[in-house]
Every structure is written in structure tokens, then in C-alpha cells.
PDB file of C-alpha atoms in Angstrom:
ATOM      1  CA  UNK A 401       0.000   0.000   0.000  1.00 93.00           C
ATOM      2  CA  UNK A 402       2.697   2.281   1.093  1.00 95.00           C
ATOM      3  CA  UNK A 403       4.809   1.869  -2.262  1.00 94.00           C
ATOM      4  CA  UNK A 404       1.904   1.872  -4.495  1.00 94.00           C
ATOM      5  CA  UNK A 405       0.435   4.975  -2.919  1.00 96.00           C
ATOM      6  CA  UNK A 406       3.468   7.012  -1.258  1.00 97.00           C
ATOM      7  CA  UNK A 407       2.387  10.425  -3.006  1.00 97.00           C
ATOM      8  CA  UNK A 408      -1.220  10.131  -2.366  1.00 97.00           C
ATOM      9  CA  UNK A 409      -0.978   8.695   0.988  1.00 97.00           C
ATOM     10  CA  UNK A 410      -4.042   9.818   3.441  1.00 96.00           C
ATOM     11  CA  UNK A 411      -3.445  11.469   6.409  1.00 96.00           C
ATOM     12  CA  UNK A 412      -3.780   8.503   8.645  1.00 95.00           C
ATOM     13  CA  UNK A 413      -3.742   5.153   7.610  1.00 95.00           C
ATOM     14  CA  UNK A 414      -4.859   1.787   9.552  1.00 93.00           C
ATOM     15  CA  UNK A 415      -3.210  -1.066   8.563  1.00 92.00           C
ATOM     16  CA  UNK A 416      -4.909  -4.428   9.780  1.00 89.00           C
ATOM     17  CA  UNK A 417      -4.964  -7.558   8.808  1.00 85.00           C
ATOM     18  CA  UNK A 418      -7.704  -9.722   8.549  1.00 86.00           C
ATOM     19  CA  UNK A 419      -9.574 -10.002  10.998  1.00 87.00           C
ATOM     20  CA  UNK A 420      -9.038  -7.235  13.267  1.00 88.00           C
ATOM     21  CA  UNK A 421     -11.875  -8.591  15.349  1.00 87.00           C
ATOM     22  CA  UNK A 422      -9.145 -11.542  16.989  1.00 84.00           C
ATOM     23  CA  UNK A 423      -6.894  -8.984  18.381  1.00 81.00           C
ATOM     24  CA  UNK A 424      -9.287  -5.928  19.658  1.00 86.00           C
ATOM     25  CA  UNK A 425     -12.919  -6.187  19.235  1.00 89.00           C
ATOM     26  CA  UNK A 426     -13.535  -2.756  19.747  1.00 91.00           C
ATOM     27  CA  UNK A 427     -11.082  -1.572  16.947  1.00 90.00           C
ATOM     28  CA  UNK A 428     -13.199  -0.066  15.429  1.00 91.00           C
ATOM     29  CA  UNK A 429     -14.670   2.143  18.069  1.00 92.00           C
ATOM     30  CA  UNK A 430     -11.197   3.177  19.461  1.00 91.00           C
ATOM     31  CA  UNK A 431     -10.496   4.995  15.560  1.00 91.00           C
ATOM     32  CA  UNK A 432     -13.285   7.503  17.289  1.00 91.00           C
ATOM     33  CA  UNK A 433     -10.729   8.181  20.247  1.00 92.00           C
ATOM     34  CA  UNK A 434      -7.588   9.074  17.942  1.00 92.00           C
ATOM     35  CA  UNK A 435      -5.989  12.383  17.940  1.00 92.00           C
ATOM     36  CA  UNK A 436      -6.489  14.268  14.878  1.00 90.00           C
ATOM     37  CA  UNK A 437      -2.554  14.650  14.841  1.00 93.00           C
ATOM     38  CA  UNK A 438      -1.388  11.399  15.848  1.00 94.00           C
ATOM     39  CA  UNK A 439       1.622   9.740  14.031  1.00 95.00           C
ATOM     40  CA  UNK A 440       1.478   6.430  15.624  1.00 92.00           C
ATOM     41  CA  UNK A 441      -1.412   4.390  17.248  1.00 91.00           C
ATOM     42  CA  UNK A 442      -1.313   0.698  18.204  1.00 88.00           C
ATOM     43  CA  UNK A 443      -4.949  -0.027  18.031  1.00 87.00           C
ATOM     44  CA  UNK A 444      -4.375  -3.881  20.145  1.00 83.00           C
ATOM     45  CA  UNK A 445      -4.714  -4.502  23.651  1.00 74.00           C
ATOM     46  CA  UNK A 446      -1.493  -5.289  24.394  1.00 70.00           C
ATOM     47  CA  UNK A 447       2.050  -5.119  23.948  1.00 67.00           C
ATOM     48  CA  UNK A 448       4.631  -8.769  23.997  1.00 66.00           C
ATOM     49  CA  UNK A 449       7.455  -8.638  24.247  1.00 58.00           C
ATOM     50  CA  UNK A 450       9.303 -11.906  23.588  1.00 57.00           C
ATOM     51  CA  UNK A 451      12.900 -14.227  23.186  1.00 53.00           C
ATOM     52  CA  UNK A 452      12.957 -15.003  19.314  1.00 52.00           C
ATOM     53  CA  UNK A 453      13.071 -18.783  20.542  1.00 50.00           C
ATOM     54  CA  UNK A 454       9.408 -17.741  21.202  1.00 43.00           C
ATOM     55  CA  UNK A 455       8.861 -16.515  17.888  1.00 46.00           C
ATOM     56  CA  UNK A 456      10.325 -18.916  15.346  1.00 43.00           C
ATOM     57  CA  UNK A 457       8.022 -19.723  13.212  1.00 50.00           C
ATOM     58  CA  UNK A 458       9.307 -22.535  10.573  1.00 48.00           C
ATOM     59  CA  UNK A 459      10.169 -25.079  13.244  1.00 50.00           C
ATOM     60  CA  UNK A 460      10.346 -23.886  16.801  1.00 51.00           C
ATOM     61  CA  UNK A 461      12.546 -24.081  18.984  1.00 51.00           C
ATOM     62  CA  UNK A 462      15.815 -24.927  17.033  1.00 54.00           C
ATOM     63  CA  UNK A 463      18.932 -23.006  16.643  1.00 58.00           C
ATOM     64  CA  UNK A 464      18.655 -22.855  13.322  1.00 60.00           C
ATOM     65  CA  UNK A 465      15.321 -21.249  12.999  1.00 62.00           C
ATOM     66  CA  UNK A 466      15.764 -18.829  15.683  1.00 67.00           C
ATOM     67  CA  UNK A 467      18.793 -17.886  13.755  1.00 71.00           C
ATOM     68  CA  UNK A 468      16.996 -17.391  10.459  1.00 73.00           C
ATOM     69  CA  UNK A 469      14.334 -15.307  12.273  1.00 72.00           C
ATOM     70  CA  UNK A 470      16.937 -13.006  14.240  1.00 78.00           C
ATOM     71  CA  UNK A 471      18.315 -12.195  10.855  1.00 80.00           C
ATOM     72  CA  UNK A 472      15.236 -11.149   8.903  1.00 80.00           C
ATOM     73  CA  UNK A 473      14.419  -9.106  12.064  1.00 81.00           C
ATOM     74  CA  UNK A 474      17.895  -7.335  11.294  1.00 84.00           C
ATOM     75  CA  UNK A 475      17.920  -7.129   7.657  1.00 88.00           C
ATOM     76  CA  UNK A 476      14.577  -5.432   8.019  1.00 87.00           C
ATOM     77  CA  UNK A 477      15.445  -3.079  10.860  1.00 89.00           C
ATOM     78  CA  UNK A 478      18.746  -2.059   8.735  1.00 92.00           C
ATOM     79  CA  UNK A 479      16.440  -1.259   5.762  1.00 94.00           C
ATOM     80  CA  UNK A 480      15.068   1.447   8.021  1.00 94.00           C
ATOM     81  CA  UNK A 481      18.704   2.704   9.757  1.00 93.00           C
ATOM     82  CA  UNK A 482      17.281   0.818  12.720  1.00 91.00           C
ATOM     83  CA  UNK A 483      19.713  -2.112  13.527  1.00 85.00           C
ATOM     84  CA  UNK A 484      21.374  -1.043  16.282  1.00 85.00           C
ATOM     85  CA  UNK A 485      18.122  -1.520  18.204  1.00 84.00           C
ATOM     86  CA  UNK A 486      19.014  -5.208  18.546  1.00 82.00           C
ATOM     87  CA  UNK A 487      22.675  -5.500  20.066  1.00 80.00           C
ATOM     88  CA  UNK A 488      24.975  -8.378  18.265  1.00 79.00           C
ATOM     89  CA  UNK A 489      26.026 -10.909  20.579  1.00 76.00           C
ATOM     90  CA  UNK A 490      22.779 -10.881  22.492  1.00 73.00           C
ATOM     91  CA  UNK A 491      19.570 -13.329  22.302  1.00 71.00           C
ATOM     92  CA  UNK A 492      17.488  -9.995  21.585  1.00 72.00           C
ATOM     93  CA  UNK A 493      13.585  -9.753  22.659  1.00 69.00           C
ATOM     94  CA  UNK A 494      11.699  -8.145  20.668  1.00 68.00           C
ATOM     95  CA  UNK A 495       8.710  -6.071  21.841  1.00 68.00           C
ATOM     96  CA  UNK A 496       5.427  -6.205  19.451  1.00 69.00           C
ATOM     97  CA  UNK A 497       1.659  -5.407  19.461  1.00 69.00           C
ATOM     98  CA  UNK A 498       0.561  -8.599  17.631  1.00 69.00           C
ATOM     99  CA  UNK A 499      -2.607  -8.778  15.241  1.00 75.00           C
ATOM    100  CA  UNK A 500      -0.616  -5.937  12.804  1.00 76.00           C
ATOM    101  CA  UNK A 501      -3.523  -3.703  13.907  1.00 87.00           C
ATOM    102  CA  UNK A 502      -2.023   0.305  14.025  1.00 91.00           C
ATOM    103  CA  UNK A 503      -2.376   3.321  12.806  1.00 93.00           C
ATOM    104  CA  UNK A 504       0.157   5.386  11.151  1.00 95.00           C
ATOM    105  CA  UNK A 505       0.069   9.494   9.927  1.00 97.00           C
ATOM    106  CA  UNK A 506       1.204  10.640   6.460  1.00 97.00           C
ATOM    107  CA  UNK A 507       4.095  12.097   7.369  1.00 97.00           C
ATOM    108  CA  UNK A 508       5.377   9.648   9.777  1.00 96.00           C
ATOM    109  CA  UNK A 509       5.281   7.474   7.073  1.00 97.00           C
ATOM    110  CA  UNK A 510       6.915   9.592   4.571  1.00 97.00           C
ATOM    111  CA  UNK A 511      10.103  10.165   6.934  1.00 97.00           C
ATOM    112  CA  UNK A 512      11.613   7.304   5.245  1.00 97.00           C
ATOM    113  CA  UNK A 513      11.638   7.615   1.065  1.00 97.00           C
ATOM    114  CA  UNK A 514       9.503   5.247  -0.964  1.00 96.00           C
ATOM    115  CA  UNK A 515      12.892   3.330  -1.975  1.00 95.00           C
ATOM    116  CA  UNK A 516      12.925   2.272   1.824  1.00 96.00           C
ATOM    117  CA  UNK A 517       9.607   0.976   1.863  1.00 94.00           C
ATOM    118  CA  UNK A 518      10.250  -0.696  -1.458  1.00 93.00           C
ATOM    119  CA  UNK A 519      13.181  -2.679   0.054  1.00 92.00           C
ATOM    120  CA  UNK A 520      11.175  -3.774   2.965  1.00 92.00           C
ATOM    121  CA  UNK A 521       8.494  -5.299   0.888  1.00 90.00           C
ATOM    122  CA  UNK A 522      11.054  -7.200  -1.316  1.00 89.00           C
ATOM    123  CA  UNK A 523      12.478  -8.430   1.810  1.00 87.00           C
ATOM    124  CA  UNK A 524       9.191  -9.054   3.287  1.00 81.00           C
ATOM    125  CA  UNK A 525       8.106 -11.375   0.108  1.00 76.00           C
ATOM    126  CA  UNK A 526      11.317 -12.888  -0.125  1.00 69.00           C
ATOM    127  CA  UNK A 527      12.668 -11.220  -3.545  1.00 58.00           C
ATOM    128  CA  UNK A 528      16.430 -10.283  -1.702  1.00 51.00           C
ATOM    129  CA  UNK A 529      17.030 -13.217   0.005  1.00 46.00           C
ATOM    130  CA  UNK A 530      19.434 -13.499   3.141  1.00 47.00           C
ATOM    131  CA  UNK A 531      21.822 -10.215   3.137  1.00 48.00           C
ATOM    132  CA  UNK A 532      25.162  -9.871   4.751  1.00 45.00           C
ATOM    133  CA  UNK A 533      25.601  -8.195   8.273  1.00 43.00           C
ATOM    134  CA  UNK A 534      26.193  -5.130   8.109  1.00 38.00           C
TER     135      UNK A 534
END
């Protein structure tokens, strides 16, 4: 959505997945609640924060797969300048609000060009495959 519509972005978007319903029933009503000038709004009911053991997805539990998970967490977070928010030589946690369900202003999304965005959804669907550390 982002790519496709970068210079005719509204000027708050909710992105969701489907579904909504699973991770806050009241969704919905809580859009009535927003701040007109919000840049950033989870719209779940709450936050995890988890060990990537927890969050390998292929086969968890094994060192490999928590490995191959870490690194797509830091290939994506370098897309955005953002990789030093998971120290090397650490089993990181990573803090979420799960169901994808949050708002996000215009220009908060346009502080990062539509290049960056268009990297993260290559990575996302698999088109780079695994990148070197940086």
C-alpha cells in the first residue's frame, strides 16, 4: 500500500490484517478516540514482548530457525537505519503489538523515502534473500 500509494498517501492510515476482530474487538470504536494529529497508534490490547526462541516460526525451537528469524528481524530493521536496536552478541527480545492492527500518519510514514519501503516489501516477500551483516 505504502509503495503503491506514497504520493497520495491519506493522512492517517490503519493497517490491519484480517480479521481485526481476533486482536481488539472494539477496533473499530477506538479509531473515534484518535488524535487528529497522531503519528502512531497501536490499536491492540497489548504489547509482547518476547525471546525469538518464542517466535520462530518454521520449526520452533531450534537453533537454526531462531537464527533465520533473528536475521530477517535485522535485515529489516537495517532497511530502516534501525539495527542497532538489537545488540549483536545478544539473544534480543523483541517487543510487538501482535494482530498488525495500528495506525500510522502521512508524514510519519513519509520520513523514510519510498525506496525504503520498497526494500522492505522485497524483503518481506522474499525477492532479496538473506543479506550480509552489516
Amino acid at each position: 500500500f505504502i509503495v503503491e500509494h506514497y504520493d497520495d498517501l491519506p493522512d492517517m492510515t490503519i493497517f490491519m490484517q484480517d480479521r481485526p476482530e481476533q486482536h481488539n474487538p472494539h477496533w473499530y470504536l477506538w479509531t473515534r478516540c484518535l488524535r487528529p494529529n497522531a503519528t502512531y497508534a497501536p490499536m491492540t490490547h497489548a504489547r509482547l514482548a518476547r525471546l525469538f526462541r518464542a517466535n520462530a516460526q518454521t520449526n520452533p525451537g531450534t537453533d537454526r530457525d531462531d537464527a533465520v528469524v533473528e536475521q530477517c528481524w535485522r535485515n529489516f530493521l537495517d532497511v530502516f537505519g534501525k539495527s542497532r536496536l538489537l545488540p549483536p552478541r545478544a539473544t534480543p527480545t523483541v517487543g510487538y503489538y501482535q494482530g498488525a492492527l495500528f495506525l500510522a500518519s502521512r508524514d510519519r510514514l513519509r520520513s523514510y523515502p519510498r525506496s525504503t519501503y520498497a526494500l522492505a516489501h522485497k524483503l518481506a516477500a522474499g525477492g532479496d534473500g538473506p543479506r550480509k551483516q552489516m
